[in-house]
PDB file of C-alpha atoms in Angstrom:
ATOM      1  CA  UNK A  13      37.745  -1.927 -56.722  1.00 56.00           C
ATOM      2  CA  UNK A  14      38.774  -0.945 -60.246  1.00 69.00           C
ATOM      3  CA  UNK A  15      36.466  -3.051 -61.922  1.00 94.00           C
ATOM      4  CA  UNK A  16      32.912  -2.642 -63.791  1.00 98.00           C
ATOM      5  CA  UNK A  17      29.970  -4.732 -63.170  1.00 98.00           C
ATOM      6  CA  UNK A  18      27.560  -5.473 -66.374  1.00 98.00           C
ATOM      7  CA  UNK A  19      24.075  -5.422 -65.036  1.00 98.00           C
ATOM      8  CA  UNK A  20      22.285  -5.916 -68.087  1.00 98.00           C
ATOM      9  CA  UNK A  21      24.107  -7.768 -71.406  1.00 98.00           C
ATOM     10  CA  UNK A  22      22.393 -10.017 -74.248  1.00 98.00           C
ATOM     11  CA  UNK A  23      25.313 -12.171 -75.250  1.00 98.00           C
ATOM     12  CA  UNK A  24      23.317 -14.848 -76.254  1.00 98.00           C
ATOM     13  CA  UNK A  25      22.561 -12.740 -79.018  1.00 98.00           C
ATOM     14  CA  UNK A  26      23.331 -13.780 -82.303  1.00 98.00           C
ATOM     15  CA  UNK A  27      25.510 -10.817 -83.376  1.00 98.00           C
ATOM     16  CA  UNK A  28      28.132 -12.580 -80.700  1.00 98.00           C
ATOM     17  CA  UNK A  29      27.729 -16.361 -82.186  1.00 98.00           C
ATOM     18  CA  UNK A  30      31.597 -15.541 -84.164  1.00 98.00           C
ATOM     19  CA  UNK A  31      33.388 -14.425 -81.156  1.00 98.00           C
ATOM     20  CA  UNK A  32      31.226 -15.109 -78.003  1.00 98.00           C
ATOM     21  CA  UNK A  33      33.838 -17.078 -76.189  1.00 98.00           C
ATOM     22  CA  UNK A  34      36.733 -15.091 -76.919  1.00 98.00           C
ATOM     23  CA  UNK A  35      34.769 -11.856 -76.276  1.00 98.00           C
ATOM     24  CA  UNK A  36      33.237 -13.226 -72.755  1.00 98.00           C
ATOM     25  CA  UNK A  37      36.680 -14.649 -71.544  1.00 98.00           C
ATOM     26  CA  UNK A  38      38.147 -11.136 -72.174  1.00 98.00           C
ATOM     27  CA  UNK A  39      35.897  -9.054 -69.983  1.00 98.00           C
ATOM     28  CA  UNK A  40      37.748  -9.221 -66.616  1.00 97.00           C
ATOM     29  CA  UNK A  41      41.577  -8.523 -67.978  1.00 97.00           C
ATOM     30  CA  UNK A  42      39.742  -5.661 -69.757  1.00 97.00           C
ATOM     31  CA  UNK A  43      38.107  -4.185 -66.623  1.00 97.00           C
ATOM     32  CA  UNK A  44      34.942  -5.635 -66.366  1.00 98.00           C
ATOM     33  CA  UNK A  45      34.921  -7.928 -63.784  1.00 98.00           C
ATOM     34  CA  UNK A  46      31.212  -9.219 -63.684  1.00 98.00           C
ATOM     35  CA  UNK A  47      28.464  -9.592 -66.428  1.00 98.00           C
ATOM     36  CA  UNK A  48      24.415 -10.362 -66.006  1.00 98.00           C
ATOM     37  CA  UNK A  49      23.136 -11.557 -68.932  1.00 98.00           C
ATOM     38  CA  UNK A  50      19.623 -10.885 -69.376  1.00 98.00           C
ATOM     39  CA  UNK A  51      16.720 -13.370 -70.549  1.00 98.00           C
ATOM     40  CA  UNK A  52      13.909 -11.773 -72.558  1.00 97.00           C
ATOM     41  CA  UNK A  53      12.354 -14.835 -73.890  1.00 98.00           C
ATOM     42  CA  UNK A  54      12.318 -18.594 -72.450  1.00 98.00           C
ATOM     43  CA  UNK A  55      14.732 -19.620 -75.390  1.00 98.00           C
ATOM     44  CA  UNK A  56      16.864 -16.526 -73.695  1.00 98.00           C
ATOM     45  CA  UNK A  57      16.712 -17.690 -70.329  1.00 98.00           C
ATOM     46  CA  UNK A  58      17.808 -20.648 -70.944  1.00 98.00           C
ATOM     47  CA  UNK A  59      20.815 -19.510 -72.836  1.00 98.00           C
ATOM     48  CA  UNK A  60      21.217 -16.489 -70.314  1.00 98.00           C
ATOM     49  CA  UNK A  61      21.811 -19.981 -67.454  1.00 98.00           C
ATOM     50  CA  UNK A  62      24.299 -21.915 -69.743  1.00 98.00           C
ATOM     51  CA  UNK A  63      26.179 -18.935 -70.222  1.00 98.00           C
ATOM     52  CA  UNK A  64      26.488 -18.305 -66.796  1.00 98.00           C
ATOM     53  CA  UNK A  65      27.083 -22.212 -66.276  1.00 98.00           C
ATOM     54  CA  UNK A  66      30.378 -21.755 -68.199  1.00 98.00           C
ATOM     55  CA  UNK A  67      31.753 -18.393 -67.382  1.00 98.00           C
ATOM     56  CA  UNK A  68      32.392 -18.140 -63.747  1.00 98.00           C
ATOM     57  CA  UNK A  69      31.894 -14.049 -63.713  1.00 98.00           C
ATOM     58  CA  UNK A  70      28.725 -14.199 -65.585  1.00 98.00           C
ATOM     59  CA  UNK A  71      25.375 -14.360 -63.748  1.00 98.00           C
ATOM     60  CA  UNK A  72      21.746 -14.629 -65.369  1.00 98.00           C
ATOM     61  CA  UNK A  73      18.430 -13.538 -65.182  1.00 98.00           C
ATOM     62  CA  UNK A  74      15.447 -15.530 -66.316  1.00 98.00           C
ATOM     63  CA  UNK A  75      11.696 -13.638 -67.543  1.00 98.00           C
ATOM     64  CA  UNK A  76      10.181 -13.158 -70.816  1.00 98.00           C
ATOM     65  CA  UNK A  77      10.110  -9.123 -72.161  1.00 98.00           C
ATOM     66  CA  UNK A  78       6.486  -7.975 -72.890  1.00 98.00           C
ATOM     67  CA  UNK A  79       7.171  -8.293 -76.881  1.00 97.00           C
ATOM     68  CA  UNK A  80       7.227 -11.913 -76.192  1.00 97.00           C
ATOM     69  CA  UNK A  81       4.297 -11.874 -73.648  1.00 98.00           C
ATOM     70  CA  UNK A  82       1.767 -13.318 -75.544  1.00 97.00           C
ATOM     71  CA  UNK A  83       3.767 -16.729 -75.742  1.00 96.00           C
ATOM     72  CA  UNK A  84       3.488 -16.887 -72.300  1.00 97.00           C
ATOM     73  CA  UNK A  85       1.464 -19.822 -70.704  1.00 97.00           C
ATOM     74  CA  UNK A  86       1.571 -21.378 -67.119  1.00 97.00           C
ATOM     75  CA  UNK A  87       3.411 -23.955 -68.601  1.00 97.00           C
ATOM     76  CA  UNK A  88       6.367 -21.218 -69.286  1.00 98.00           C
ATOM     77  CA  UNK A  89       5.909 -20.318 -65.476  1.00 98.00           C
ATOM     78  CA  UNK A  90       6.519 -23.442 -64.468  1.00 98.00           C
ATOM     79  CA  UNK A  91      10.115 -23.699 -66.503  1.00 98.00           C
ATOM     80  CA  UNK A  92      11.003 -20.300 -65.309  1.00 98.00           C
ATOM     81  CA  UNK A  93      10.263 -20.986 -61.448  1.00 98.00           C
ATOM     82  CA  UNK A  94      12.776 -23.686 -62.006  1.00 98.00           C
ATOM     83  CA  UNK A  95      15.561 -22.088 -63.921  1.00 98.00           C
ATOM     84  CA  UNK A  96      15.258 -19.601 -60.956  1.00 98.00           C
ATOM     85  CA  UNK A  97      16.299 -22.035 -58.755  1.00 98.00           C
ATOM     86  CA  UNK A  98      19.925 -22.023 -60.230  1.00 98.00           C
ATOM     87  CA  UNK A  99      21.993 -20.654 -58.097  1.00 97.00           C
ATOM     88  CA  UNK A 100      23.632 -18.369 -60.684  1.00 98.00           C
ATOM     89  CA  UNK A 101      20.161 -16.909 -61.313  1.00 98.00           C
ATOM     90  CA  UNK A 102      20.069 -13.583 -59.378  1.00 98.00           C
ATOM     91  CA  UNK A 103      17.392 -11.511 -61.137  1.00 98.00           C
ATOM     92  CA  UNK A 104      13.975 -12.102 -62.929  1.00 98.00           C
ATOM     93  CA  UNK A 105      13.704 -10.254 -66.134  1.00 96.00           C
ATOM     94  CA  UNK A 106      13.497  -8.621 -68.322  1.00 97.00           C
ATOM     95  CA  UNK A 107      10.084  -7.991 -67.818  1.00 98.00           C
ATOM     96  CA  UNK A 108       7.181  -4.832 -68.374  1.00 98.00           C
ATOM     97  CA  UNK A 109       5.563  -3.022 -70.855  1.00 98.00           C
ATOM     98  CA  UNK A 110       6.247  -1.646 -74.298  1.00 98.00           C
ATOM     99  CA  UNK A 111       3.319   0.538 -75.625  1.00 98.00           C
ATOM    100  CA  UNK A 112       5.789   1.866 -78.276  1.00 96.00           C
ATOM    101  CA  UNK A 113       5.867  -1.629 -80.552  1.00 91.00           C
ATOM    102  CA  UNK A 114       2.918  -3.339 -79.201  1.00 94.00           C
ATOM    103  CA  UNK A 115       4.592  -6.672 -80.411  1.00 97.00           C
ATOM    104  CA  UNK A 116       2.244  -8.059 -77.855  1.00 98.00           C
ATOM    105  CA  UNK A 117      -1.308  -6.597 -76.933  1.00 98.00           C
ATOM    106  CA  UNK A 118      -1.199  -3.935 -73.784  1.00 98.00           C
ATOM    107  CA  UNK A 119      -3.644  -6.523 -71.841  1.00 97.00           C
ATOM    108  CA  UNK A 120      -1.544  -9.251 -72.232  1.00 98.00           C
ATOM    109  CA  UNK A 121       1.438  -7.180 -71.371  1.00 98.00           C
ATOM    110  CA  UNK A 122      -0.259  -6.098 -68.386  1.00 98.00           C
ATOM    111  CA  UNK A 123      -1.152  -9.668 -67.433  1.00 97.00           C
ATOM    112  CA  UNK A 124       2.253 -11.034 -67.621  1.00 98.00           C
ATOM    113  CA  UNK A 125       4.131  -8.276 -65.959  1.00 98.00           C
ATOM    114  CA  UNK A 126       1.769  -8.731 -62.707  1.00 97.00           C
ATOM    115  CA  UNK A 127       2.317 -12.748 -63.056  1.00 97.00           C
ATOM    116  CA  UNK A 128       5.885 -11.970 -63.328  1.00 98.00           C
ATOM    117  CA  UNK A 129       6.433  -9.603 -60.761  1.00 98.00           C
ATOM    118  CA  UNK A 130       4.096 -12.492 -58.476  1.00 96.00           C
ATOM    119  CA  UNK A 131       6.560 -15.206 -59.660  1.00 97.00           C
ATOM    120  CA  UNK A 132       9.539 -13.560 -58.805  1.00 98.00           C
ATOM    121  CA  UNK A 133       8.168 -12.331 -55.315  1.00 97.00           C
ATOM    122  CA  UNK A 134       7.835 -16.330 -54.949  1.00 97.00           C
ATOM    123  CA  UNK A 135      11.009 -16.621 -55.637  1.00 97.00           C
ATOM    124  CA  UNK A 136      12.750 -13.477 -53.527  1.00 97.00           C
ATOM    125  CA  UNK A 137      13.949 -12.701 -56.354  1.00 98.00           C
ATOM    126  CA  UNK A 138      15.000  -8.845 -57.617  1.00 98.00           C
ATOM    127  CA  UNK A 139      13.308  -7.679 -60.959  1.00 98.00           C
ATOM    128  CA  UNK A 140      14.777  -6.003 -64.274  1.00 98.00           C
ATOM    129  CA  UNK A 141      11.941  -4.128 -65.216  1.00 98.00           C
ATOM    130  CA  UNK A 142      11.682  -2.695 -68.915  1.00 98.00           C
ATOM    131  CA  UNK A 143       9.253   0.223 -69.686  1.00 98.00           C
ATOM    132  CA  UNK A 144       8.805   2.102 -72.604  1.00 97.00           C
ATOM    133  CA  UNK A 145       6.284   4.653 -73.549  1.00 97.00           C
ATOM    134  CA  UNK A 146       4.299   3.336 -70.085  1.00 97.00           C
ATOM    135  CA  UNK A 147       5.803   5.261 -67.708  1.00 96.00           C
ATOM    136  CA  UNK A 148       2.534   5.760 -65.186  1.00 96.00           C
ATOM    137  CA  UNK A 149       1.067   2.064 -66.307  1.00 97.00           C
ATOM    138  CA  UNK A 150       4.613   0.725 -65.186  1.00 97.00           C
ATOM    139  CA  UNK A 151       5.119   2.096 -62.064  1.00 98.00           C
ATOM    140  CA  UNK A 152       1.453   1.545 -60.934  1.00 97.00           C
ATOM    141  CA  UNK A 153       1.259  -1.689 -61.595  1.00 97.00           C
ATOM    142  CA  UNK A 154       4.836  -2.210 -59.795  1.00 97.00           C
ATOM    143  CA  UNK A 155       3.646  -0.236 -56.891  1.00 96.00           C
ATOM    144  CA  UNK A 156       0.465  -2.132 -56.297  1.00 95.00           C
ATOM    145  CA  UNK A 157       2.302  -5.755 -56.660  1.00 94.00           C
ATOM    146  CA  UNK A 158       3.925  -6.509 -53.492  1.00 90.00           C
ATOM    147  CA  UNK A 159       7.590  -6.260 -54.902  1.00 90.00           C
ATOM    148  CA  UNK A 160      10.197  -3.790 -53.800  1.00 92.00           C
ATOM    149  CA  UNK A 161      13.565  -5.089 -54.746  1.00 96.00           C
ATOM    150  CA  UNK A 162      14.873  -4.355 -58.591  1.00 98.00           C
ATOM    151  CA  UNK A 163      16.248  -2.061 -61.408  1.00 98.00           C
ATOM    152  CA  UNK A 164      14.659   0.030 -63.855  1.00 98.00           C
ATOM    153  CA  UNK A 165      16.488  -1.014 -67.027  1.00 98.00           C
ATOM    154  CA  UNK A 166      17.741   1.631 -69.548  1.00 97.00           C
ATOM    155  CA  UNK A 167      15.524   4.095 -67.205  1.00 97.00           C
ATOM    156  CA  UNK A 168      13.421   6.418 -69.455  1.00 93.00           C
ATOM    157  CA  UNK A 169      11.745   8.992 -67.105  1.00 95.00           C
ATOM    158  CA  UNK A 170      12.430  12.057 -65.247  1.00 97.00           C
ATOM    159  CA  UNK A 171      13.694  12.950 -62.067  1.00 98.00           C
ATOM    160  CA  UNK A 172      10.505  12.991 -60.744  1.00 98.00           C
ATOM    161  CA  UNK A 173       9.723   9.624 -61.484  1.00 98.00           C
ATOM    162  CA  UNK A 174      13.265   8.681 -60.739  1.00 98.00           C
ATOM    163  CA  UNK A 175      12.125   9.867 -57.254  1.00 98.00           C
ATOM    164  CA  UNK A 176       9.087   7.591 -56.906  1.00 98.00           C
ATOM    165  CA  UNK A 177      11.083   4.418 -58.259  1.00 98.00           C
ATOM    166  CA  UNK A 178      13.834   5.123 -55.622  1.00 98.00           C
ATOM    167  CA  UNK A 179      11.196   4.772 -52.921  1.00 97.00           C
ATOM    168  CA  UNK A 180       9.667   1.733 -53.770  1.00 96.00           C
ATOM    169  CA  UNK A 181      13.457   0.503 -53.739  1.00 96.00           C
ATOM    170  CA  UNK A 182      14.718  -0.030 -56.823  1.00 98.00           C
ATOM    171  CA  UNK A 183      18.246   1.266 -58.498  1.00 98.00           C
ATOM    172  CA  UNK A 184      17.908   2.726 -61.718  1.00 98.00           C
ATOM    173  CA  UNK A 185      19.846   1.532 -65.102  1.00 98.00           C
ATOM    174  CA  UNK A 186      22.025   3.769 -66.922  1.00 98.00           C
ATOM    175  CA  UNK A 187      23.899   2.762 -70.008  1.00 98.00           C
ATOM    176  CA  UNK A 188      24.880   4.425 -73.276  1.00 97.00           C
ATOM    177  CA  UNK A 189      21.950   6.834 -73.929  1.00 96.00           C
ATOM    178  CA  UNK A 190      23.722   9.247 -71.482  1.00 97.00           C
ATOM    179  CA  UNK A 191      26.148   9.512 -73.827  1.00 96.00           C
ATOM    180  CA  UNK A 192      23.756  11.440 -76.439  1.00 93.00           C
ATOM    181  CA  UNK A 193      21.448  12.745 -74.699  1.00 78.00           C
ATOM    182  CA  UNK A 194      20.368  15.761 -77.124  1.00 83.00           C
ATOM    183  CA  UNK A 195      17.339  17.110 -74.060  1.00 83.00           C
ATOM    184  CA  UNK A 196      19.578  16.644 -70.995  1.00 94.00           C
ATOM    185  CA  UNK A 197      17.112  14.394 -69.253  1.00 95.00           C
ATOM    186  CA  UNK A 198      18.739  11.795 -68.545  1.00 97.00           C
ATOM    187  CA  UNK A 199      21.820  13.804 -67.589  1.00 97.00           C
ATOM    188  CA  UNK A 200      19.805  15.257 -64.859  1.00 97.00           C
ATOM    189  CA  UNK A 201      18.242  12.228 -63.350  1.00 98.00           C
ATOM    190  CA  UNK A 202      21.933  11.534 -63.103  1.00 98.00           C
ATOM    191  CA  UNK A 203      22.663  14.329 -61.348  1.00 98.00           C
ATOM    192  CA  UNK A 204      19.929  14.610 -58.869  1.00 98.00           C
ATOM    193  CA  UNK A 205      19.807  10.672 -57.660  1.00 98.00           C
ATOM    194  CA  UNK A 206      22.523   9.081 -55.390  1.00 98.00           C
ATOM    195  CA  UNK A 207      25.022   7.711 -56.870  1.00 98.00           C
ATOM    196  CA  UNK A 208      24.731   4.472 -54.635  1.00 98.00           C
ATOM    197  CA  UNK A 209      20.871   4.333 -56.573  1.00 98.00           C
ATOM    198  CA  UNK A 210      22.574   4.054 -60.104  1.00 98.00           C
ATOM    199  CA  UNK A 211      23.621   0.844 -62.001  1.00 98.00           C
ATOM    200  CA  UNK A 212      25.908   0.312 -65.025  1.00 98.00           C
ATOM    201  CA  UNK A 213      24.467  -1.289 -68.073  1.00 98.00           C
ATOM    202  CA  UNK A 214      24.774  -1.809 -71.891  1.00 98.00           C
ATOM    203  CA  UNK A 215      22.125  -3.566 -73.276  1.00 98.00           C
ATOM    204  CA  UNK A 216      24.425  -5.042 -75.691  1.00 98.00           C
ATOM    205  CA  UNK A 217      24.606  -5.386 -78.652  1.00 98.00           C
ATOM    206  CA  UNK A 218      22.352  -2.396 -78.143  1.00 98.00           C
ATOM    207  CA  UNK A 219      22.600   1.485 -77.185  1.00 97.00           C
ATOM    208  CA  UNK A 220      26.320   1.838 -77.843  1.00 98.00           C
ATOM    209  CA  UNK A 221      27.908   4.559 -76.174  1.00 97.00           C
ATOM    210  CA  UNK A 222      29.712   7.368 -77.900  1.00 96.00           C
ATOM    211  CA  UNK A 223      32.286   7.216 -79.249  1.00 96.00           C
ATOM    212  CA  UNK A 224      31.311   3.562 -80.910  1.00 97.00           C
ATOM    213  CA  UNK A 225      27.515   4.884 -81.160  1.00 96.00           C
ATOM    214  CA  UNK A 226      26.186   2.392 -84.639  1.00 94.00           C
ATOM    215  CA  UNK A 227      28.859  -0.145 -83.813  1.00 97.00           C
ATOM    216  CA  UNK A 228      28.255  -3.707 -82.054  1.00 98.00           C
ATOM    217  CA  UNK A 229      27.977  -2.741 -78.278  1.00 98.00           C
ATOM    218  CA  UNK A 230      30.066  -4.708 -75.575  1.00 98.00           C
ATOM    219  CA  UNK A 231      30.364  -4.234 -71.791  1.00 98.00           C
ATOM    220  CA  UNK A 232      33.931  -2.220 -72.039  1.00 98.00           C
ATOM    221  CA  UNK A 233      32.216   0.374 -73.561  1.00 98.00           C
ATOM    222  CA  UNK A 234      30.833   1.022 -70.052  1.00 98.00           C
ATOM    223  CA  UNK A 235      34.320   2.979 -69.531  1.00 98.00           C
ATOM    224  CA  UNK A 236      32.720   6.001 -71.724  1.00 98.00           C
ATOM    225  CA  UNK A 237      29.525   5.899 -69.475  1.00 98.00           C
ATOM    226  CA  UNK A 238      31.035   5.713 -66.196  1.00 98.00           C
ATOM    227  CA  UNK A 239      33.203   8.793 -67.626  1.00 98.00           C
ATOM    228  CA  UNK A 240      29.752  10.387 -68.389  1.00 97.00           C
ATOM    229  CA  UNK A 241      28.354   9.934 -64.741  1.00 98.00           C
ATOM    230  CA  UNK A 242      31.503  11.268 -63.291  1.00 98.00           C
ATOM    231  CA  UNK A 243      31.757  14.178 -65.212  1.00 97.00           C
ATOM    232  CA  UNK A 244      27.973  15.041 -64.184  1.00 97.00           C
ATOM    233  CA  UNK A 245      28.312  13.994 -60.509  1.00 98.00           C
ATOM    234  CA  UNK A 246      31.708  15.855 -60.224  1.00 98.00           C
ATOM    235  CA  UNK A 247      33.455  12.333 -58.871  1.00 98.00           C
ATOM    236  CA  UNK A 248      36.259  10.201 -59.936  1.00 98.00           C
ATOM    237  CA  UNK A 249      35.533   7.455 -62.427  1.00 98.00           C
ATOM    238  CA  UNK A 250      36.873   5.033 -59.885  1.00 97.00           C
ATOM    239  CA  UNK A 251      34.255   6.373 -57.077  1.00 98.00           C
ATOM    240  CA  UNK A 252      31.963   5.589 -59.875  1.00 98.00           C
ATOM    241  CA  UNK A 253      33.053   2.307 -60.699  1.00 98.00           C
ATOM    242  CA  UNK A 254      33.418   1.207 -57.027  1.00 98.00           C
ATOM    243  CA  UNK A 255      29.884   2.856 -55.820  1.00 98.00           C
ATOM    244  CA  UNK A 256      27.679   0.940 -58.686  1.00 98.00           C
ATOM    245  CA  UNK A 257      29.839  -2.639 -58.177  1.00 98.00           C
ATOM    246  CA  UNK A 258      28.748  -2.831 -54.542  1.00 98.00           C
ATOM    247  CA  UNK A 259      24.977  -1.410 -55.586  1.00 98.00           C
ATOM    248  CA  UNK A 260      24.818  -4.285 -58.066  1.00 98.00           C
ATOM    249  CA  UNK A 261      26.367  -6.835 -55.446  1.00 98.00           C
ATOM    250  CA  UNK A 262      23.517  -5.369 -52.338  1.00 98.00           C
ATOM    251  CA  UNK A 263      20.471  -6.141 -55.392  1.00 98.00           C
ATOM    252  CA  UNK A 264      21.519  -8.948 -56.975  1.00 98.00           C
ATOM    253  CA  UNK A 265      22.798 -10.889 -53.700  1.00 97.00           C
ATOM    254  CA  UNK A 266      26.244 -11.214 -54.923  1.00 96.00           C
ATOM    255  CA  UNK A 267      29.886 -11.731 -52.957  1.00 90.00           C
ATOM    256  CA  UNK A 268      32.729 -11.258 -54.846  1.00 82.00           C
TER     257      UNK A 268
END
């Protein structure tokens, strides 16, 4: 396998409404052979299922992101429950808590992630969790819900932590940040976890990698990260690329 699997892409974004097509049909003859585009709203999900309708290596999550989770209702559960029945829907996300922006109030946050986590435990379905500045609130809350399957998405703790995620079960997201990160933190989360624990992700059009760092991200930047992981794990890039395909494949229940 010589081939990189997205696990975390907005291309319904609007920075790809000039080139999306041409851009999405390019990914396998430029190495990356599978994309999951994320939802983090409903109006996401839904466009996170048609894109996967039309490209046959792109797969979708559906879940609303905790900025958005005070336009959450019941009624919104019911829609995602079935857009989770697609069978290109493999994950529920992007879901959690950010304390940094409080876009949405930390109650409602908290609310939403536990309904979440319930839905998609309904559904035996994998989470992408997002956390940011909640690092303890998180990973309590995911502990004490009754779901063990899922990624940490653009993982932000320490190796400790990294520790305590990896026991519950869940892989850990690792993208562009490792590519400048100034405190080595990152680096060494890298370094101590398995490398069959580890996803690649973008988080495009976000967190672009050095050397594009500024630019418009896109998934075949993931070369430079996969570089970055092993250079720190003292591996081959392909070992890398290989170890994190079938890792995405065993979470997200995919053949290919």
């Amino acid at each position: 396998m010589n081939t990189i699997f997205e696990t975390h892409a907005h291309y319904d974004h609007k920075q790809y409404d000039g080139d999306r097509a041409e851009l999405l049909t390019s990914l396998p003859s430029c190495g990356v052979g599978a994309v999951l585009n994320v939802g983090c709203s409903m109006e996401a999900s839904r466009a996170s299922v048609a894109l996967a309708e039309r490209y046959p290596h792109v797969y979708a999550t559906v879940g609303v992101h905790p900025h958005d989770a005070k336009t959450l209702t019941e009624r919104a559960m019911d829609e995602l429950r079935l857009l989770a029945q697609h069978d290109k829907v493999v994950a529920f996300g992007e879901i959690g808590l950010d304390f940094n922006r409080n876009f949405s109030p930390p109650e409602v946050q908290r609310r939403w992630l536990l309904r979440q986590l319930e839905l998609a435990h309904d559904c035996a379905l994998p989470v992408v969790i997002h956390s940011r500045d909640a690092d303890e609130e998180a990973f309590a809350i995911i502990e004490a819900s009754p779901h063990r399957r899922g990624v940490i998405h653009a993982f932000p703790g320490d190796v400790a932590l990294a520790e305590r995620y990896i026991s519950l079960g869940f892989f850990l997201g690792i993208g562009g940040i490792l590519t400048y990160d100034k405190t080595g933190r990152l680096r060494a989360v890298v370094e101590a976890m398995p490398l069959d624990k580890l996803l690649l992700e973008t988080d495009c059009p976000y967190l672009t990698p050095v050397p594009h760092r500024g630019k418009r991200n896109e998934s075949v930047y993931l070369s430079f990260v996969v570089d970055a992981i092993a250079a720190i794990k003292n591996t081959s890039a392909e070992a890398v690329r290989m170890q994190t395909w079938q890792n995405a494949c065993t979470l997200f229940g995919i053949t290919i």
